[in-house]
Amino acid sequence: MTVRNNVKKQIRITKQQSEIISGRDNVKRVIACAGSGKTFVLTSSIAEILKEKLCMPEEVLAITFSRNAAENMRIKLKERLKNKIDYNEIKIFTFNSFGNHIISENSFLLGLGKGYNLINIPKSWQIIYEVVRKTDFKTVKAGKDRRIFIDNILKYIWDLKNNLITPVQLREYINSSENLLAGFKSLAL
């Protein structure tokens, strides 16, 4: 299948891409390597679904990894849909912004209230830096370059989060390790 895009160039699409574009599944998931046409396939699919009035623009949810891809999808949909459909009603998010959107919509249910703030990477770094700066480590060596030490702490925290380790589980692990290592005399442990 060949599709003509707005730049007047021909784009050859694969059988799998064609199936996604023309498919009528309620949920579509496209997993592919960089530069393989994921954004093109998703925007083409969304445009076709909306042109055929299979759903309303506010019923569309597109999630991608990067802000760049999300913005590219918005631009492509605007170009393809022109004034036929209110493309601003289409929800296009990165995974992070979608998570933030869910938390925002449910902040009171989650006990966060109106003025909550999610901590971003720079703010995380600042918090850890202040803790490290104010702490007198007796058995842990931060090294000469505290940036590396702080980066390693943040990587450890992200690993805990990514592996869904709760604070209770971490505390239990630390306690069991302390009990196991209590008989050793070395400060290295």
XYZ file of N, CA and C in Angstrom:
567
model
N 0.856 -1.180 0.000
C 0.000 0.000 0.000
C 0.897 1.235 0.000
N 0.499 2.228 -0.744
C 1.229 3.486 -0.797
C 0.287 4.603 -0.382
N 0.763 5.508 0.452
C -0.047 6.632 0.917
C 0.657 7.914 0.533
N -0.123 8.915 0.099
C 0.442 10.214 -0.232
C 0.230 11.122 0.968
N 1.308 11.674 1.487
C 1.145 12.568 2.629
C 1.095 14.017 2.149
N 0.958 14.957 3.094
C 0.771 16.367 2.738
C 1.982 17.008 2.080
N 3.138 16.387 2.159
C 4.334 16.963 1.559
C 4.474 16.473 0.115
N 3.457 15.819 -0.369
C 3.403 15.320 -1.741
C 4.479 14.286 -2.035
N 4.836 13.518 -1.046
C 5.765 12.431 -1.311
C 5.066 11.122 -0.977
N 5.458 10.093 -1.645
C 4.838 8.790 -1.458
C 5.517 8.071 -0.298
N 4.705 7.466 0.536
C 5.226 6.683 1.647
C 4.742 5.250 1.456
N 5.682 4.337 1.354
C 5.319 2.922 1.244
C 5.147 2.378 2.656
N 4.000 1.751 2.874
C 3.767 1.186 4.197
C 3.686 -0.334 4.090
N 4.062 -0.972 5.174
C 4.091 -2.436 5.203
C 2.684 -2.997 5.399
N 2.560 -4.281 5.230
C 1.285 -4.963 5.440
C 0.811 -4.771 6.883
N 1.754 -4.903 7.841
C 1.399 -4.740 9.254
C 0.919 -3.312 9.537
N 1.602 -2.330 8.954
C 1.186 -0.940 9.150
C -0.202 -0.713 8.560
N -0.440 -1.255 7.386
C -1.747 -1.119 6.729
C -2.854 -1.739 7.583
N -2.568 -2.888 8.181
C -3.559 -3.553 9.034
C -3.898 -2.699 10.255
N -2.896 -2.036 10.808
C -3.142 -1.172 11.971
C -3.957 0.046 11.561
N -3.586 0.660 10.443
C -4.286 1.864 9.982
C -5.749 1.563 9.683
N -6.006 0.477 9.001
C -7.378 0.169 8.590
C -8.124 -0.693 9.608
N -7.438 -1.214 10.608
C -8.073 -2.071 11.611
C -9.079 -1.321 12.458
N -10.023 -2.037 12.999
C -11.093 -1.419 13.789
C -11.043 -1.841 15.258
N -9.863 -2.216 15.738
C -9.713 -2.581 17.140
C -9.926 -1.356 18.019
N -10.523 -1.571 19.194
C -10.725 -0.467 20.131
C -9.410 0.032 20.701
N -8.453 -0.874 20.879
C -7.145 -0.513 21.412
C -6.095 -0.930 20.389
N -5.209 -0.003 20.095
C -4.114 -0.304 19.172
C -2.809 -0.007 19.880
N -1.901 -0.940 19.787
C -0.580 -0.770 20.400
C 0.443 -1.014 19.315
N 1.304 -0.028 19.109
C 2.344 -0.140 18.086
C 3.692 -0.119 18.781
N 4.417 -1.220 18.650
C 5.751 -1.316 19.238
C 6.717 -1.569 18.087
N 7.658 -0.664 17.911
C 8.610 -0.796 16.812
C 9.839 0.054 17.116
N 10.870 -0.156 16.334
C 12.122 0.580 16.549
C 11.990 2.030 16.068
N 12.962 2.830 16.456
C 12.981 4.244 16.068
C 13.008 4.377 14.554
N 12.237 5.333 14.043
C 12.244 5.625 12.620
C 11.452 4.651 11.765
N 10.677 3.784 12.401
C 9.948 2.769 11.641
C 8.555 3.213 11.213
N 8.133 4.395 11.638
C 6.842 4.907 11.202
C 5.720 4.766 12.211
N 6.052 4.620 13.502
C 5.021 4.472 14.524
C 4.082 5.677 14.556
N 4.656 6.871 14.569
C 3.841 8.084 14.643
C 2.948 8.194 13.413
N 3.496 7.920 12.236
C 2.719 7.964 11.004
C 1.553 6.981 11.070
N 1.825 5.767 11.515
C 0.789 4.729 11.574
C -0.302 5.129 12.563
N 0.084 5.586 13.750
C -0.923 5.960 14.743
C -1.743 7.162 14.310
N -1.103 8.180 13.772
C -1.867 9.355 13.332
C -2.769 9.006 12.155
N -2.291 8.162 11.250
C -3.133 7.725 10.127
C -4.336 6.953 10.642
N -4.102 6.076 11.602
C -5.186 5.277 12.170
C -6.205 6.164 12.881
N -5.728 7.087 13.690
C -6.623 8.000 14.412
C -7.428 8.826 13.418
N -6.776 9.353 12.398
C -7.457 10.175 11.391
C -8.547 9.372 10.681
N -8.248 8.133 10.314
C -9.241 7.292 9.630
C -10.434 7.009 10.531
N -10.169 6.681 11.778
C -11.250 6.394 12.731
C -12.152 7.614 12.903
N -11.545 8.790 13.005
C -12.332 10.010 13.194
C -13.079 10.404 11.921
N -12.444 10.245 10.764
C -13.117 10.572 9.495
C -14.336 9.686 9.273
N -14.223 8.421 9.692
C -15.337 7.478 9.528
C -16.340 7.578 10.677
N -16.092 8.508 11.595
C -16.972 8.764 12.740
C -17.221 7.501 13.578
N -16.163 6.713 13.745
C -16.255 5.522 14.582
C -16.183 5.878 16.062
N -15.688 7.081 16.358
C -15.690 7.603 17.722
C -15.545 9.112 17.654
N -15.744 9.738 18.776
C -15.600 11.191 18.880
C -14.144 11.522 19.216
N -13.671 12.706 18.842
C -12.281 13.076 19.144
C -11.927 12.959 20.626
N -12.855 13.299 21.520
C -12.570 13.233 22.960
C -12.489 11.798 23.481
N -12.821 10.817 22.643
C -12.727 9.415 23.037
C -11.396 8.779 22.624
N -10.552 9.559 21.965
C -9.253 9.058 21.500
C -8.194 9.351 22.552
N -7.389 8.342 22.849
C -6.250 8.494 23.754
C -5.025 7.922 23.059
N -4.019 8.761 22.847
C -2.756 8.317 22.247
C -1.640 8.581 23.255
N -0.839 7.549 23.516
C 0.260 7.679 24.483
C 1.557 7.278 23.797
N 2.573 8.113 23.977
C 3.870 7.851 23.367
C 4.964 8.131 24.384
N 6.196 7.786 24.050
C 7.282 7.941 25.011
C 7.797 9.369 25.120
N 7.910 10.067 24.015
C 8.590 11.365 24.069
C 7.651 12.523 23.779
N 8.002 13.689 24.309
C 7.251 14.916 24.013
C 7.299 15.220 22.525
N 8.447 14.949 21.934
C 8.620 15.208 20.507
C 7.617 14.390 19.687
N 7.471 13.109 20.009
C 6.521 12.259 19.282
C 5.085 12.720 19.519
N 4.765 13.107 20.744
C 3.416 13.591 21.051
C 3.117 14.859 20.261
N 4.061 15.784 20.223
C 3.861 17.021 19.472
C 3.768 16.741 17.974
N 4.585 15.830 17.499
C 4.547 15.437 16.088
C 3.173 14.858 15.741
N 2.599 14.060 16.634
C 1.263 13.505 16.402
C 0.224 14.616 16.321
N 0.310 15.593 17.205
C -0.635 16.721 17.173
C -0.559 17.458 15.838
N 0.663 17.733 15.395
C 0.868 18.455 14.132
C 0.313 17.652 12.959
N 0.645 16.366 12.911
C 0.189 15.504 11.813
C -1.336 15.399 11.791
N -1.955 15.265 12.963
C -3.414 15.179 13.000
C -4.058 16.488 12.559
N -3.476 17.586 12.964
C -3.997 18.896 12.547
C -3.921 19.019 11.026
N -2.794 18.600 10.436
C -2.638 18.646 8.986
C -3.648 17.739 8.288
N -3.842 16.548 8.815
C -4.715 15.567 8.154
C -6.192 15.875 8.333
N -6.562 16.391 9.497
C -7.978 16.602 9.791
C -8.469 17.986 9.382
N -7.553 18.894 9.183
C -7.864 20.290 8.843
C -8.951 20.810 9.790
N -10.031 21.349 9.269
C -11.092 21.891 10.128
C -12.281 20.948 10.252
N -12.136 19.729 9.775
C -13.255 18.784 9.787
C -13.596 18.322 11.206
N -12.604 18.249 12.051
C -12.767 17.727 13.407
C -11.954 18.592 14.349
N -12.445 18.754 15.568
C -11.691 19.518 16.557
C -10.566 18.639 17.114
N -9.405 18.754 16.498
C -8.266 17.922 16.883
C -7.761 18.245 18.286
N -8.126 19.406 18.833
C -7.708 19.759 20.199
C -8.376 18.885 21.249
N -9.474 18.218 20.886
C -10.173 17.333 21.818
C -9.474 15.980 21.959
N -8.571 15.662 21.037
C -7.867 14.382 21.067
C -6.825 14.427 22.179
N -6.835 13.418 23.020
C -5.894 13.362 24.141
C -4.616 12.660 23.684
N -3.539 13.427 23.604
C -2.236 12.876 23.228
C -1.272 13.183 24.363
N -0.703 12.131 24.924
C 0.161 12.268 26.094
C 1.462 11.496 25.905
N 2.458 11.885 26.697
C 3.579 10.983 26.950
C 3.127 10.108 28.126
N 3.853 9.033 28.393
C 3.490 8.193 29.533
C 3.518 9.012 30.825
N 4.547 9.854 30.980
C 4.658 10.669 32.192
C 3.530 11.674 32.305
N 3.214 12.366 31.210
C 2.154 13.374 31.281
C 0.789 12.729 31.504
N 0.592 11.516 30.973
C -0.668 10.809 31.216
C -0.785 10.434 32.694
N 0.302 9.944 33.277
C 0.298 9.645 34.709
C -0.008 10.885 35.533
N 0.603 12.001 35.161
C 0.354 13.260 35.859
C -1.101 13.689 35.700
N -1.657 13.483 34.510
C -3.056 13.822 34.241
C -3.984 13.005 35.153
N -3.708 11.719 35.276
C -4.522 10.856 36.145
C -4.438 11.325 37.592
N -3.235 11.640 38.041
C -3.062 12.118 39.418
C -3.777 13.450 39.605
N -3.673 14.339 38.617
C -4.355 15.642 38.710
C -5.860 15.479 38.822
N -6.421 14.609 37.977
C -7.865 14.402 38.005
C -8.340 13.763 39.304
N -7.463 13.046 39.972
C -7.851 12.310 41.178
C -7.107 12.770 42.420
N -6.572 13.979 42.394
C -5.717 14.438 43.489
C -6.437 14.438 44.844
N -7.708 14.789 44.857
C -8.425 14.800 46.137
C -8.686 13.378 46.622
N -9.018 12.478 45.689
C -9.226 11.071 46.062
C -7.939 10.447 46.600
N -6.808 10.907 46.088
C -5.512 10.381 46.514
C -4.986 11.080 47.767
N -5.749 12.055 48.256
C -5.350 12.773 49.467
C -4.268 13.813 49.225
N -4.108 14.246 47.975
C -3.056 15.214 47.660
C -3.542 16.652 47.713
N -4.826 16.863 47.571
C -5.362 18.210 47.578
C -5.079 18.949 46.286
N -5.341 20.247 46.301
C -5.257 21.061 45.091
C -3.832 21.480 44.744
N -3.013 21.746 45.713
C -1.696 22.327 45.454
C -0.548 21.335 45.437
N -0.795 20.091 45.065
C 0.285 19.095 45.066
C 1.284 19.383 43.940
N 2.500 18.886 44.105
C 3.522 18.964 43.060
C 4.195 17.610 42.931
N 4.302 17.129 41.697
C 5.093 15.929 41.470
C 6.550 16.346 41.398
N 7.413 15.504 41.885
C 8.832 15.830 41.888
C 9.442 15.369 40.577
N 10.040 16.309 39.860
C 10.707 15.964 38.601
C 12.172 15.620 38.871
N 12.892 15.265 37.834
C 14.288 14.829 37.994
C 15.168 15.912 38.618
N 15.124 17.157 38.116
C 15.976 18.179 38.755
C 15.638 18.393 40.237
N 14.346 18.379 40.567
C 13.956 18.571 41.970
C 14.410 17.377 42.810
N 14.318 16.162 42.266
C 14.811 14.969 42.967
C 16.291 15.127 43.273
N 17.031 15.585 42.281
C 18.471 15.765 42.427
C 18.759 16.775 43.539
N 18.005 17.895 43.558
C 18.208 18.924 44.576
C 17.933 18.385 45.981
N 16.875 17.602 46.109
C 16.526 17.039 47.424
C 17.628 16.104 47.909
N 18.062 15.202 47.050
C 19.124 14.260 47.437
C 20.414 15.013 47.732
N 20.721 16.033 46.948
C 21.927 16.831 47.180
C 21.896 17.440 48.586
N 20.756 18.011 48.977
C 20.640 18.623 50.309
C 20.809 17.583 51.415
N 20.238 16.408 51.216
C 20.379 15.339 52.217
C 21.842 14.932 52.332
N 22.502 14.727 51.191
C 23.916 14.314 51.190
C 24.783 15.408 51.800
N 24.518 16.652 51.459
C 25.306 17.781 51.956
C 25.216 17.893 53.482
N 24.043 17.608 54.036
C 23.820 17.781 55.473
C 24.140 16.525 56.288
N 24.470 15.441 55.627
C 24.687 14.180 56.336
C 26.172 13.923 56.537
N 26.510 13.521 57.752
C 27.882 13.150 58.070
C 27.979 11.631 57.994
N 28.373 11.140 56.819
C 28.459 9.696 56.622
C 29.671 9.149 57.366
N 29.438 8.113 58.147
C 30.532 7.507 58.897
C 31.071 6.267 58.196
N 30.198 5.530 57.518
C 30.638 4.279 56.896
C 30.459 4.270 55.379
N 29.892 5.313 54.830
C 29.700 5.383 53.374
C 30.576 6.498 52.833
N 31.326 6.197 51.814
C 32.199 7.197 51.205
C 31.488 7.792 49.977
N 31.225 9.093 50.027
C 30.564 9.767 48.911
C 31.546 10.022 47.771
N 32.816 10.009 48.060
C 33.810 10.281 47.027
C 33.996 11.771 46.818
N 34.954 12.107 45.952
C 35.255 13.517 45.698
C 34.157 14.190 44.885
N 33.585 13.451 43.943
C 32.558 14.015 43.079
C 31.184 13.581 43.586
N 30.524 14.464 44.315
C 29.226 14.132 44.897
C 28.155 13.920 43.824
N 28.365 14.487 42.641
C 27.377 14.304 41.562
C 27.219 12.824 41.219
N 28.315 12.112 41.141
C 28.260 10.681 40.823
C 27.539 9.936 41.938
N 27.857 10.276 43.188
C 27.224 9.652 44.341
C 25.711 9.896 44.316
N 25.305 11.130 44.052
C 23.883 11.481 44.011
C 23.194 10.785 42.837
N 23.843 10.765 41.690
C 23.274 10.049 40.538
C 23.049 8.574 40.865
N 24.003 7.968 41.563
C 23.865 6.562 41.944
C 22.720 6.350 42.933
N 22.553 7.274 43.851
C 21.422 7.184 44.791
C 20.105 7.269 44.021
N 20.014 8.235 43.107
C 18.787 8.379 42.326
C 18.522 7.148 41.460
N 19.568 6.581 40.864
C 19.396 5.356 40.073
C 18.870 4.231 40.955
N 19.378 4.148 42.165
C 18.920 3.122 43.109
C 17.442 3.328 43.441
N 17.057 4.573 43.695
C 15.653 4.881 43.996
C 14.770 4.531 42.798
N 15.212 4.892 41.588
C 14.424 4.572 40.384
C 14.319 3.063 40.189
N 15.396 2.331 40.488
C 15.341 0.867 40.393
C 14.309 0.311 41.383
N 14.292 0.867 42.589
C 13.293 0.431 43.569
C 11.884 0.688 43.042
N 11.663 1.891 42.494
C 10.343 2.232 41.953
C 9.982 1.342 40.775
N 10.916 1.149 39.852
C 10.636 0.351 38.655
C 10.361 -1.109 38.989
N 10.917 -1.580 40.094
C 10.687 -2.957 40.521
C 9.580 -3.057 41.571
N 8.880 -1.929 41.769
C 7.724 -1.862 42.673
C 8.054 -2.303 44.100
N 9.262 -1.946 44.551
C 9.665 -2.244 45.925
C 9.078 -1.168 46.827
N 8.286 -1.581 47.785
C 7.658 -0.619 48.694
C 8.633 -0.232 49.800
N 8.383 0.895 50.466
C 9.235 1.269 51.601
C 9.255 0.185 52.679
N 8.134 -0.477 52.904
C 8.069 -1.552 53.904
C 8.982 -2.704 53.486
N 8.924 -3.094 52.208
C 9.778 -4.182 51.717
C 11.249 -3.802 51.820
N 11.582 -2.566 51.506
C 12.973 -2.118 51.603
C 13.433 -2.161 53.053
N 12.605 -1.679 53.979
C 12.952 -1.683 55.401
C 13.162 -3.120 55.886
N 12.289 -4.049 55.465
C 12.436 -5.460 55.847
C 13.747 -6.029 55.316
N 14.087 -5.676 54.086
C 15.337 -6.146 53.488
C 16.541 -5.603 54.258
N 16.498 -4.315 54.573
C 17.605 -3.701 55.319
C 17.747 -4.356 56.685
N 16.620 -4.553 57.375
C 16.668 -5.197 58.699
C 17.232 -6.608 58.619
N 16.805 -7.380 57.634
C 17.321 -8.751 57.516
C 18.806 -8.734 57.179
N 19.239 -7.758 56.354
C 20.663 -7.648 56.018
C 21.475 -7.238 57.231
N 20.950 -6.307 58.035
C 21.651 -5.875 59.244
C 21.820 -7.046 60.204
N 20.769 -7.835 60.350
C 20.841 -9.001 61.238
C 21.864 -10.003 60.726
N 21.881 -10.208 59.419
C 22.812 -11.159 58.819
C 24.257 -10.687 58.975
N 24.475 -9.390 58.806
C 25.830 -8.843 58.818
C 26.294 -8.385 60.203
N 25.432 -8.479 61.191
C 25.763 -7.982 62.534
C 27.010 -8.651 63.130
N 27.278 -9.878 62.750
C 28.435 -10.583 63.294
C 29.764 -10.189 62.677
N 29.730 -9.463 61.585
C 30.980 -9.055 60.918
C 31.502 -7.766 61.540
N 32.829 -7.640 61.614
C 33.452 -6.486 62.261
C 33.902 -5.412 61.271
N 33.930 -5.718 59.999
C 34.447 -4.795 58.996
C 33.520 -3.617 58.783
N 34.056 -2.405 58.687
C 33.266 -1.221 58.368
C 32.838 -1.197 56.899
N 33.478 -2.031 56.085
C 33.138 -2.091 54.654
C 31.752 -2.697 54.452
N 31.255 -3.460 55.419
C 29.933 -4.058 55.311
C 28.948 -3.195 56.027
